[in-house]
Coordinates of C-alpha atoms in Angstrom, one line a residue:
Chain A
M412 CA 56.3 -5.5 38.0
T413 CA 55.2 -2.6 35.8
S414 CA 56.3 1.1 36.2
R415 CA 52.8 2.0 37.5
Q416 CA 53.2 -0.5 40.3
H417 CA 56.5 1.1 40.8
R418 CA 55.1 4.5 41.1
N419 CA 52.3 3.4 43.5
S420 CA 54.9 1.7 45.6
F421 CA 57.4 4.5 45.5
D422 CA 57.8 6.0 48.9
P423 CA 59.2 9.5 48.9
L424 CA 60.3 9.2 52.6
A425 CA 62.3 6.1 51.9
A426 CA 63.9 7.8 49.0
R427 CA 64.9 10.8 51.0
A428 CA 66.4 8.5 53.6
R429 CA 68.2 6.6 50.7
G430 CA 69.5 10.1 49.5
R431 CA 71.1 10.9 52.8
R432 CA 72.4 7.4 53.3
F433 CA 74.0 7.3 49.8
R434 CA 75.5 10.7 50.3
R435 CA 77.2 9.7 53.5
R436 CA 78.6 6.6 51.8
I437 CA 79.9 8.7 49.0
L438 CA 81.7 11.1 51.4
E439 CA 83.1 8.1 53.3
M440 CA 84.5 6.9 49.9
A441 CA 85.8 10.5 49.3
M442 CA 87.9 10.1 52.3
T443 CA 89.8 7.2 51.0
V444 CA 90.4 8.3 47.5
P445 CA 91.6 11.8 46.1
A446 CA 89.0 12.4 43.4
L447 CA 85.4 11.5 43.3
H448 CA 83.3 14.0 41.5
I449 CA 81.1 14.6 44.6
G450 CA 79.2 17.6 43.2
G451 CA 78.0 15.9 40.0
A452 CA 77.0 12.7 41.9
F453 CA 75.0 14.5 44.5
S454 CA 73.2 16.5 41.8
C455 CA 72.0 13.6 39.9
L456 CA 71.5 11.3 42.8
E457 CA 67.7 11.7 43.0
M458 CA 67.2 11.1 39.3
V459 CA 69.4 7.9 39.3
D460 CA 67.7 6.6 42.5
A461 CA 64.2 7.3 41.0
I462 CA 65.2 5.3 37.9
Y463 CA 66.3 2.3 39.9
H464 CA 63.7 2.4 42.6
G465 CA 60.6 3.8 40.7
M466 CA 61.0 3.0 36.9
M467 CA 63.3 0.0 36.1
R468 CA 61.4 -3.3 35.9
Q469 CA 62.8 -6.7 36.8
D470 CA 61.8 -10.1 35.9
S471 CA 61.1 -13.0 38.2
S472 CA 64.8 -13.7 38.4
G473 CA 65.6 -10.1 39.3
A474 CA 67.3 -9.3 36.0
Y475 CA 66.3 -5.9 34.7
L476 CA 64.0 -5.7 31.5
D477 CA 64.9 -2.1 31.2
T478 CA 68.3 -0.5 30.7
F479 CA 69.9 2.5 32.4
L480 CA 72.8 4.4 30.8
L481 CA 74.7 7.0 32.9
S482 CA 75.9 9.2 29.9
K483 CA 77.6 11.7 32.4
G484 CA 79.9 8.9 33.3
H485 CA 81.8 11.0 35.8
G486 CA 78.8 11.0 38.2
C487 CA 79.2 7.1 38.2
V488 CA 79.7 7.0 42.0
A489 CA 76.1 7.7 42.4
Q490 CA 75.2 4.6 40.2
Y491 CA 78.0 2.4 42.1
I492 CA 76.4 3.3 45.4
I493 CA 73.0 2.2 44.2
L494 CA 74.2 -1.0 42.4
D495 CA 76.0 -1.8 45.7
A496 CA 72.9 -1.2 47.8
L497 CA 70.8 -3.4 45.2
G498 CA 73.4 -6.2 45.6
I499 CA 74.2 -5.9 41.9
L500 CA 78.0 -5.1 42.4
P501 CA 80.0 -7.9 44.0
K502 CA 80.2 -7.4 47.8
G503 CA 83.4 -5.4 48.8
E504 CA 83.9 -4.0 45.2
L505 CA 82.9 -0.4 46.4
E506 CA 85.8 -0.6 48.9
K507 CA 88.2 -1.4 46.1
Y508 CA 87.2 1.7 44.1
C509 CA 89.9 3.1 42.0
T510 CA 92.4 0.6 43.4
I511 CA 94.4 -2.0 41.4
E512 CA 92.5 -4.8 43.1
G513 CA 89.0 -3.6 42.2
K514 CA 86.9 -3.1 38.9
L515 CA 85.5 0.2 39.5
G516 CA 87.2 3.3 38.1
M517 CA 86.1 6.9 37.9
H518 CA 84.1 6.3 34.8
P519 CA 81.6 3.3 34.3
D520 CA 83.2 0.5 32.2
Y521 CA 81.1 -2.0 30.1
G522 CA 81.5 -5.4 31.6
V523 CA 81.2 -4.4 35.3
P524 CA 78.0 -5.8 36.7
G525 CA 75.1 -3.3 36.2
I526 CA 76.9 -1.1 33.7
A527 CA 75.3 -1.0 30.3
A528 CA 77.9 0.8 28.4
S529 CA 81.3 2.5 28.9
T530 CA 80.8 6.3 29.3
G531 CA 83.0 9.0 30.6
S532 CA 83.8 10.8 27.3
L533 CA 80.9 13.0 27.0
G534 CA 78.4 13.1 24.1
H535 CA 78.4 9.3 23.5
G536 CA 75.6 7.9 25.7
L537 CA 72.7 9.5 24.0
S538 CA 73.6 8.0 20.6
M539 CA 74.1 4.5 22.1
S540 CA 70.9 4.7 23.9
V541 CA 69.0 5.4 20.6
G542 CA 70.6 2.2 19.2
M543 CA 69.6 0.2 22.1
A544 CA 66.1 1.5 22.1
I545 CA 65.7 0.7 18.5
A546 CA 66.9 -2.7 19.2
E547 CA 64.5 -3.3 22.0
R548 CA 61.8 -2.0 19.8
H549 CA 62.5 -4.3 17.0
K550 CA 62.8 -7.3 19.3
G551 CA 59.4 -6.4 20.8
T552 CA 60.5 -6.5 24.4
G553 CA 58.7 -3.6 25.5
A554 CA 61.8 -2.5 27.3
T555 CA 62.6 1.3 27.9
V556 CA 66.0 2.8 27.9
Y557 CA 66.7 5.4 30.7
V558 CA 69.5 7.9 30.2
V559 CA 70.9 10.7 32.5
L560 CA 73.0 13.4 30.7
S561 CA 74.8 16.3 32.1
D562 CA 74.1 19.8 31.1
G563 CA 77.7 20.3 30.1
E564 CA 77.3 17.3 27.8
L565 CA 74.7 19.2 25.8
Q566 CA 77.4 21.2 24.5
E567 CA 78.7 18.3 22.4
G568 CA 77.4 18.3 18.8
S569 CA 77.1 14.6 19.0
T570 CA 74.2 14.9 21.6
W571 CA 72.2 16.9 19.3
E572 CA 72.7 14.4 16.3
A573 CA 71.3 11.9 18.7
V574 CA 68.5 14.2 19.9
L575 CA 67.4 14.8 16.3
M576 CA 67.7 10.9 15.4
A577 CA 65.7 10.0 18.3
S578 CA 62.9 12.3 17.2
S579 CA 63.1 11.3 13.6
L580 CA 62.9 7.7 14.3
K581 CA 60.1 8.3 17.0
V582 CA 62.0 6.4 19.7
S583 CA 59.3 6.4 22.1
N584 CA 60.9 4.0 24.5
L585 CA 63.5 6.4 25.5
V586 CA 63.4 8.4 28.6
V587 CA 66.3 10.9 29.2
M588 CA 67.0 13.1 32.0
V589 CA 69.3 16.1 32.1
D590 CA 71.1 16.8 35.3
N591 CA 70.9 20.6 34.9
N592 CA 73.1 21.7 37.8
D593 CA 74.4 24.6 35.6
F594 CA 77.9 23.9 36.2
Q595 CA 80.9 22.5 34.2
T596 CA 84.5 22.2 35.2
V597 CA 85.2 25.7 34.5
G598 CA 82.2 27.7 35.9
R599 CA 78.5 27.8 34.9
T600 CA 77.1 26.3 31.9
S601 CA 74.8 29.2 31.4
I602 CA 77.6 31.7 31.4
T603 CA 79.6 29.4 28.9
H604 CA 76.6 29.5 26.5
P605 CA 73.9 31.9 27.7
S606 CA 71.8 31.7 24.6
F607 CA 71.3 27.9 25.1
Y608 CA 68.8 28.5 27.9
P609 CA 66.1 27.6 28.6
L610 CA 67.0 24.1 27.5
V611 CA 63.4 22.7 27.5
D612 CA 62.4 24.8 24.4
K613 CA 65.3 23.2 22.5
F614 CA 64.2 19.6 23.0
E615 CA 60.5 20.7 22.4
A616 CA 61.7 22.2 19.1
F617 CA 63.3 18.9 18.1
G618 CA 60.1 17.1 18.8
W619 CA 60.6 15.6 22.0
E620 CA 57.9 15.4 24.8
T621 CA 59.6 17.4 27.5
V622 CA 59.0 18.5 31.2
E623 CA 61.1 20.8 33.4
M624 CA 61.1 20.2 37.1
D625 CA 63.0 20.1 40.4
G626 CA 65.6 17.3 39.7
H627 CA 65.8 16.5 43.4
D628 CA 62.0 15.8 43.8
S629 CA 62.0 11.9 43.6
E630 CA 58.4 11.5 43.6
G631 CA 57.6 14.2 41.2
I632 CA 60.2 12.6 38.8
V633 CA 58.7 9.2 39.0
R634 CA 55.1 10.8 38.5
A635 CA 56.3 12.8 35.4
V636 CA 57.9 9.8 33.7
S637 CA 54.8 7.5 34.3
E638 CA 52.4 10.0 33.1
R639 CA 54.2 10.9 29.9
R640 CA 52.3 10.5 26.6
G641 CA 55.0 8.0 25.4
D642 CA 54.5 8.4 21.7
R643 CA 57.8 10.0 21.2
P644 CA 61.2 10.5 23.1
F645 CA 60.8 11.9 26.6
M646 CA 63.1 14.6 28.1
L647 CA 63.1 15.7 31.8
V648 CA 65.1 18.6 32.4
G649 CA 65.9 18.5 36.0
K650 CA 66.9 21.6 37.7
T651 CA 69.5 20.4 40.3
V652 CA 72.0 21.7 42.6
K653 CA 75.6 20.7 42.3
G654 CA 76.8 19.3 45.6
K655 CA 73.1 19.0 46.8
G656 CA 72.7 18.0 50.4
V657 CA 75.8 19.6 51.9
S658 CA 75.4 23.3 52.4
F659 CA 79.0 24.3 51.8
M660 CA 79.3 22.1 48.8
E661 CA 76.2 23.4 47.0
N662 CA 77.0 25.5 44.0
V663 CA 80.7 25.6 44.8
V664 CA 82.6 24.5 41.7
I665 CA 85.8 23.2 43.6
W666 CA 83.5 20.2 44.7
H667 CA 83.3 19.0 41.1
Y668 CA 86.5 17.0 41.9
R669 CA 88.0 17.6 45.3
S670 CA 87.5 15.5 48.6
P671 CA 86.6 16.9 52.0
N672 CA 89.3 17.3 54.7
P673 CA 88.5 15.8 58.1
E674 CA 86.7 18.8 59.5
E675 CA 84.6 19.1 56.3
F676 CA 83.9 15.6 56.5
K677 CA 82.5 15.8 59.9
A678 CA 80.5 18.7 59.1
A679 CA 79.0 17.2 56.0
M680 CA 78.1 14.0 57.8
A681 CA 76.3 16.0 60.4
E682 CA 74.2 17.8 57.8
L683 CA 73.2 14.3 56.3
A684 CA 72.6 12.5 59.6
E685 CA 69.5 10.5 60.1
G686 CA 66.4 12.3 61.2
R687 CA 67.4 15.6 59.3
P688 CA 64.7 16.9 57.1
Chain B
M1276 CA 82.8 -3.8 -5.0
R1277 CA 80.0 -1.5 -3.6
N1278 CA 77.3 -3.7 -5.3
T1279 CA 78.9 -7.0 -4.4
F1280 CA 78.9 -5.8 -0.8
A1281 CA 75.3 -4.8 -0.9
E1282 CA 74.2 -7.8 -2.6
T1283 CA 76.0 -10.1 -0.3
L1284 CA 74.9 -8.4 2.7
Y1285 CA 71.3 -8.4 1.6
G1286 CA 71.5 -12.2 1.4
F1287 CA 72.8 -12.5 4.9
A1288 CA 70.4 -9.9 6.3
Q1289 CA 67.4 -11.9 4.9
A1290 CA 68.5 -14.8 6.9
D1291 CA 69.7 -12.8 10.0
P1292 CA 67.4 -10.3 11.6
R1293 CA 70.2 -9.0 13.8
I1294 CA 71.9 -7.4 10.7
Y1295 CA 71.4 -3.7 10.3
V1296 CA 72.7 -1.1 8.0
V1297 CA 73.3 2.4 9.6
A1298 CA 74.2 4.7 6.7
A1299 CA 75.2 8.3 6.8
D1300 CA 73.6 9.8 3.6
I1301 CA 75.2 7.6 1.0
S1302 CA 73.1 6.8 -1.9
P1303 CA 71.7 3.1 -1.5
A1304 CA 72.8 1.9 -4.9
G1305 CA 71.5 -1.3 -6.3
P1306 CA 70.9 -4.1 -3.8
M1307 CA 71.3 -1.7 -0.9
A1308 CA 68.1 0.0 -2.0
K1309 CA 66.4 -3.3 -2.1
F1310 CA 67.4 -3.9 1.5
A1311 CA 66.3 -0.4 2.4
A1312 CA 62.8 -1.1 0.8
D1313 CA 62.4 -4.6 2.2
S1314 CA 63.7 -4.0 5.8
P1315 CA 63.2 -0.2 6.4
E1316 CA 63.5 -1.0 10.2
R1317 CA 66.9 -2.3 9.7
F1318 CA 68.1 0.2 7.1
I1319 CA 68.6 3.6 9.0
N1320 CA 69.8 6.6 7.3
V1321 CA 71.2 9.0 9.9
G1322 CA 71.8 11.7 7.4
V1323 CA 74.8 13.7 7.7
A1324 CA 75.5 12.6 11.1
E1325 CA 78.3 10.2 11.4
Q1326 CA 78.9 10.4 15.2
V1327 CA 75.3 9.1 15.9
M1328 CA 75.9 6.5 13.1
I1329 CA 78.8 5.0 15.3
G1330 CA 76.9 5.4 18.6
M1331 CA 73.8 3.8 17.3
C1332 CA 75.7 0.9 16.0
A1333 CA 77.3 0.5 19.3
G1334 CA 73.9 0.6 21.1
L1335 CA 72.4 -2.0 18.7
A1336 CA 75.5 -4.3 19.2
L1337 CA 75.1 -3.8 22.9
K1338 CA 71.6 -5.2 22.5
G1339 CA 72.8 -8.3 20.4
M1340 CA 72.6 -6.9 16.9
R1341 CA 75.3 -7.0 14.1
P1342 CA 75.2 -3.6 12.5
F1343 CA 77.3 -2.2 9.6
A1344 CA 78.1 1.5 9.6
Y1345 CA 78.0 2.4 6.1
T1346 CA 79.6 5.5 4.2
I1347 CA 82.5 7.0 2.5
A1348 CA 85.7 6.0 4.3
T1349 CA 86.6 9.4 5.4
F1350 CA 83.3 9.9 7.1
S1351 CA 82.9 6.4 8.5
L1352 CA 86.3 6.5 10.3
Y1353 CA 87.8 10.0 10.5
R1354 CA 84.8 12.1 11.5
P1355 CA 83.5 9.9 14.2
F1356 CA 87.0 8.7 15.2
E1357 CA 86.5 8.9 18.9
M1358 CA 83.1 7.1 18.7
V1359 CA 84.9 4.2 16.8
R1360 CA 87.6 4.1 19.4
V1361 CA 85.4 4.4 22.5
D1362 CA 82.0 3.0 21.6
L1363 CA 83.2 0.3 19.3
C1364 CA 86.8 -0.7 20.2
Y1365 CA 86.9 0.0 24.0
Q1366 CA 83.7 -2.0 24.3
N1367 CA 84.9 -4.5 21.7
L1368 CA 81.6 -4.8 19.9
P1369 CA 80.9 -6.7 16.7
V1370 CA 80.4 -3.7 14.5
T1371 CA 81.6 -3.5 10.8
V1372 CA 82.7 0.0 10.0
V1373 CA 82.5 0.1 6.2
G1374 CA 84.8 2.5 4.4
M1375 CA 83.6 3.1 0.9
G1376 CA 86.2 4.3 -1.6
A1377 CA 89.4 4.2 0.6
G1378 CA 92.7 5.4 -0.7
V1379 CA 92.4 7.7 -3.4
V1380 CA 89.5 6.0 -5.2
Y1381 CA 87.4 9.2 -5.1
S1382 CA 89.9 10.6 -7.3
Q1383 CA 88.1 13.6 -8.5
L1384 CA 86.7 14.8 -5.1
G1385 CA 90.0 15.9 -3.7
G1386 CA 91.7 15.5 -0.3
T1387 CA 88.6 15.8 1.9
H1388 CA 87.3 12.5 0.4
N1389 CA 90.6 10.6 0.2
A1390 CA 91.4 8.1 3.0
Q1391 CA 95.2 7.9 2.5
E1392 CA 96.0 7.0 6.1
D1393 CA 93.0 5.1 7.2
V1394 CA 94.8 1.8 7.9
A1395 CA 97.2 3.6 10.1
V1396 CA 94.4 5.2 11.9
A1397 CA 92.2 2.3 12.3
G1398 CA 95.2 0.0 13.1
A1399 CA 96.3 2.1 15.9
I1400 CA 93.1 1.3 18.1
P1401 CA 93.2 -1.8 20.3
N1402 CA 90.7 -4.5 19.3
M1403 CA 90.2 -3.0 15.8
Q1404 CA 90.6 -5.4 12.9
I1405 CA 91.0 -4.5 9.4
L1406 CA 90.1 -6.3 6.1
T1407 CA 90.6 -5.2 2.6
P1408 CA 89.4 -7.1 -0.3
C1409 CA 91.1 -6.7 -3.6
D1410 CA 88.3 -7.9 -6.0
P1411 CA 84.5 -8.4 -5.9
L1412 CA 85.1 -12.2 -5.0
E1413 CA 86.9 -11.2 -1.9
V1414 CA 84.2 -8.6 -1.1
R1415 CA 81.8 -11.5 -1.0
E1416 CA 83.9 -13.7 1.3
M1417 CA 84.8 -10.8 3.6
T1418 CA 81.3 -9.5 3.8
R1419 CA 80.2 -13.1 4.8
F1420 CA 83.1 -12.9 7.4
C1421 CA 81.6 -9.7 8.8
A1422 CA 78.1 -10.9 8.8
V1423 CA 78.6 -14.3 10.2
D1424 CA 81.9 -14.9 12.0
N1425 CA 83.2 -11.6 13.1
R1426 CA 83.2 -11.0 17.0
G1427 CA 84.6 -7.6 17.3
P1428 CA 85.0 -4.2 15.7
L1429 CA 86.2 -4.3 12.1
Y1430 CA 87.1 -1.8 9.5
L1431 CA 86.1 -3.0 6.0
R1432 CA 88.1 -1.1 3.5
L1433 CA 86.4 -1.0 0.1
G1434 CA 86.9 0.4 -3.3
K1435 CA 84.0 1.4 -5.4
S1436 CA 83.1 0.0 -8.6
G1437 CA 84.6 -1.7 -11.6
E1438 CA 87.4 -3.6 -10.1
P1439 CA 88.4 -6.8 -12.1
K1440 CA 88.3 -10.3 -10.6
L1441 CA 91.8 -11.3 -9.5
T1442 CA 91.3 -14.2 -7.2
E1443 CA 89.3 -16.6 -9.3
T1444 CA 92.3 -18.9 -9.9
A1445 CA 94.1 -18.1 -6.6
P1446 CA 95.8 -21.3 -5.2
D1447 CA 94.8 -20.3 -1.6
P1448 CA 91.4 -19.6 -0.3
F1449 CA 90.6 -16.5 1.9
V1450 CA 91.3 -17.3 5.3
F1451 CA 90.9 -14.4 8.0
G1452 CA 94.4 -13.2 9.4
R1453 CA 96.4 -15.1 6.8
L1454 CA 98.4 -14.0 3.8
R1455 CA 96.8 -15.3 0.7
T1456 CA 98.9 -16.5 -2.2
L1457 CA 97.2 -15.3 -5.5
R1458 CA 99.9 -16.4 -7.8
K1459 CA 102.8 -18.7 -7.2
G1460 CA 106.5 -17.8 -8.1
K1461 CA 110.0 -18.4 -6.9
D1462 CA 112.1 -15.4 -7.4
V1463 CA 110.2 -12.2 -6.4
C1464 CA 107.4 -11.7 -4.1
I1465 CA 104.8 -8.9 -4.5
L1466 CA 102.9 -8.2 -1.3
S1467 CA 99.8 -5.9 -1.8
Y1468 CA 96.1 -5.5 -0.9
G1469 CA 93.0 -3.8 -1.9
V1470 CA 92.1 -2.3 -5.2
I1471 CA 95.8 -1.6 -6.2
M1472 CA 96.2 -5.3 -6.5
K1473 CA 95.6 -5.0 -10.2
T1474 CA 98.7 -2.8 -10.5
A1475 CA 100.6 -5.6 -8.5
F1476 CA 99.4 -8.0 -11.2
E1477 CA 100.5 -5.9 -13.9
V1478 CA 103.9 -5.4 -12.3
A1479 CA 104.1 -9.2 -11.9
D1480 CA 103.3 -9.7 -15.5
A1481 CA 106.0 -7.3 -16.6
L1482 CA 108.6 -8.8 -14.4
E1483 CA 107.7 -12.3 -15.7
R1484 CA 108.1 -11.2 -19.2
Q1485 CA 111.6 -10.2 -18.2
G1486 CA 112.2 -13.7 -16.9
A1487 CA 111.5 -13.6 -13.3
S1488 CA 109.3 -16.1 -11.5
V1489 CA 106.9 -13.8 -9.4
A1490 CA 104.5 -14.6 -6.5
V1491 CA 101.8 -12.3 -5.6
M1492 CA 100.5 -12.4 -2.1
N1493 CA 97.5 -10.6 -0.6
S1494 CA 97.9 -9.1 2.8
H1495 CA 94.1 -8.6 3.0
T1496 CA 93.9 -8.8 6.7
L1497 CA 95.8 -5.8 7.8
K1498 CA 95.1 -6.3 11.5
P1499 CA 95.8 -8.8 12.9
M1500 CA 98.5 -8.9 10.2
D1501 CA 99.9 -12.2 9.3
E1502 CA 103.2 -11.4 10.5
E1503 CA 104.6 -15.0 10.4
G1504 CA 103.5 -15.2 6.7
I1505 CA 105.3 -12.0 6.0
V1506 CA 108.5 -13.0 7.7
R1507 CA 108.3 -16.3 5.7
A1508 CA 108.1 -14.3 2.4
L1509 CA 111.0 -12.2 3.5
R1510 CA 113.1 -15.2 4.1
D1511 CA 111.9 -17.4 1.1
Y1512 CA 112.4 -14.8 -1.7
K1513 CA 115.4 -12.8 -2.8
R1514 CA 113.4 -9.8 -3.5
V1515 CA 110.1 -8.6 -1.8
I1516 CA 108.1 -5.7 -3.2
V1517 CA 105.4 -4.0 -1.3
I1518 CA 102.7 -2.0 -3.4
E1519 CA 100.3 -0.3 -1.3
E1520 CA 97.6 2.4 -1.8
H1521 CA 98.2 4.0 1.7
A1522 CA 100.5 6.4 3.3
P1523 CA 104.2 5.2 3.9
Q1524 CA 103.5 5.2 7.7
G1525 CA 101.2 2.8 9.7
G1526 CA 100.5 0.3 6.8
L1527 CA 101.9 -2.9 5.2
A1528 CA 105.0 -1.2 3.9
S1529 CA 106.3 0.3 7.2
R1530 CA 105.3 -3.1 9.0
A1531 CA 107.3 -5.2 6.6
K1532 CA 110.3 -3.2 7.0
Q1533 CA 110.1 -3.5 10.7
L1534 CA 109.5 -7.2 10.4
A1535 CA 112.5 -7.5 7.9
W1536 CA 114.8 -5.8 10.5
E1537 CA 113.5 -8.0 13.4
A1538 CA 113.8 -11.3 11.4
K1539 CA 117.2 -10.1 10.0
A1540 CA 115.9 -10.9 6.6
G1541 CA 118.5 -10.9 3.8
C1542 CA 116.2 -10.0 1.0
T1543 CA 115.9 -6.9 -1.1
L1544 CA 112.8 -5.1 0.2
Q1545 CA 111.3 -2.3 -2.1
T1546 CA 108.2 -0.5 -1.0
F1547 CA 105.8 1.7 -3.0
T1548 CA 103.1 3.6 -1.3
L1549 CA 101.1 6.8 -1.6
K1550 CA 103.0 9.9 -0.7
D1551 CA 102.8 11.4 2.7
A1552 CA 101.2 14.4 1.1
F1553 CA 97.9 16.0 0.0
I1554 CA 98.6 16.3 -3.6
H1555 CA 95.6 18.5 -4.8
C1556 CA 95.4 16.5 -8.1
Y1557 CA 92.1 15.4 -9.8
G1558 CA 91.4 12.9 -12.4
S1559 CA 90.9 9.2 -12.7
H1560 CA 91.9 6.7 -10.0
D1561 CA 94.8 5.7 -12.1
D1562 CA 95.8 9.3 -12.6
L1563 CA 95.8 9.8 -9.0
L1564 CA 97.9 6.7 -8.3
A1565 CA 100.3 7.7 -11.0
A1566 CA 100.6 11.2 -9.4
H1567 CA 101.6 9.4 -6.1
G1568 CA 104.2 7.4 -8.1
L1569 CA 102.1 4.2 -8.0
S1570 CA 101.6 3.5 -11.7
A1571 CA 102.9 0.1 -12.9
A1572 CA 105.4 1.9 -15.4
A1573 CA 106.7 4.1 -12.5
I1574 CA 107.1 1.0 -10.1
L1575 CA 108.9 -1.0 -13.0
A1576 CA 111.2 1.9 -13.7
A1577 CA 112.2 2.1 -10.1
L1578 CA 112.5 -1.6 -9.7
G1579 CA 115.0 -1.9 -12.7
S1580 CA 116.0 -5.2 -13.8
P1581 CA 114.3 -8.2 -12.0
G1582 CA 117.6 -10.0 -11.6
R1583 CA 119.3 -7.2 -9.8
T1584 CA 118.9 -7.3 -6.1

């Protein structure tokens, strides 16, 4: 299967239904554990979903040829939900999230099925992905490495060492997306570092092919990636909403970390019900 | 040591396309320049960017490669410490972090370039292994180990250049994780490792001239340390002397003291290490060691008569 076939077969309505279903599942999980990073998982969900359902190629045995690395490891519940739905995580593992019986913690751990590298400490993922992409290039596999970064993570100097390196080595099999929800633990990223924006200019200046777009537009994301020139590393700055999909969670900083109470849970589930636009 | 390392690695890299060198702006002297010219896709100079050097090594290893991160010890281990800890050690990847000029080898460059506590720093991380050759012959053996046998993160602590051959006539071969007898003796045992081994030999020679029979043992694998071997030495000899180009904490000397206590060893144990201090001196490597109290003369003066325990 090629990424072009993916694009042709990528169904935006199905993606929207998955988005609602995955968000409901994340909220159900949030009712059983005290801390889940709901906001950051909801903001990157369409990008992670588009990578798995519209970009990553599998061989005849179902093994992925391409690699996905979630550099913003704290959003990993978004990845766990998708890995569970795809049958990559062992059945029942999601129910044991953050318990002593299970394998899944609040940050992705190398060795867990479907997890390509341990992340959680910010500013590590992009450097590792540059190494991975170079290895794939030298092996001649034709594989692409997909990465999702947080915008807070762009404040790490190490991220910029990797941005520079990917450009200098012309790592063209590297596709990176920034979950630009404009929030970090303590407020808005654009208030912490106002001169840092617009982001897309910075990557452009470092020699990347770039695009800035709605980070919740699944079909548009798949199209933008498939239509890239592909002669250099590619950066998609996705404008996203923290807590996307539940009105009272959107752009409210406490949902970086807290779980809903029963009333909030009910209201959120109603907003995410089947048949809603 | 630098050239022997590069020459040996070049040989293994010719045979194994999984070997990469990811260097951070350190001049590729001698055979390393040949590697860079012959295999430019496998010699990557990241420039002055040590965090991406370690991260890229992790990414390469996650895809089945066997990378070597290569620069001056302070910059291969200290600057990107959290990348070494998380990317390499937490994920337990077969990456060799090469620390050039460890200890006070860069004796004219000052404290910014001296790795006085690197064994303690690297040794504190789970999964990390530490190897330290004492001469070019051991550099060859250990580089082979790193390129061929190694299965996890490893800190290879090197000197720089001009080190004499000390292990040509050693009765024991190099075995990873095992104390290596370099000279046999009955009364006194000197434990040491790394470039300062030549001082350990000078001290041994002087003690022998005074009538003692002196063994010299190389604790080249600092993690996992050959604790059984060290305890055996502590039990077999009346006097054990540790000579170490490293801070007093977190290295061989402090571990030997712990082991001596735990084993209720009855020997005299005397340890000589770098000071726990930035000493702001410049000069030759020997000058710096002397300023830390690690010249053969200073050690002998502190030891007194070999017969006295």
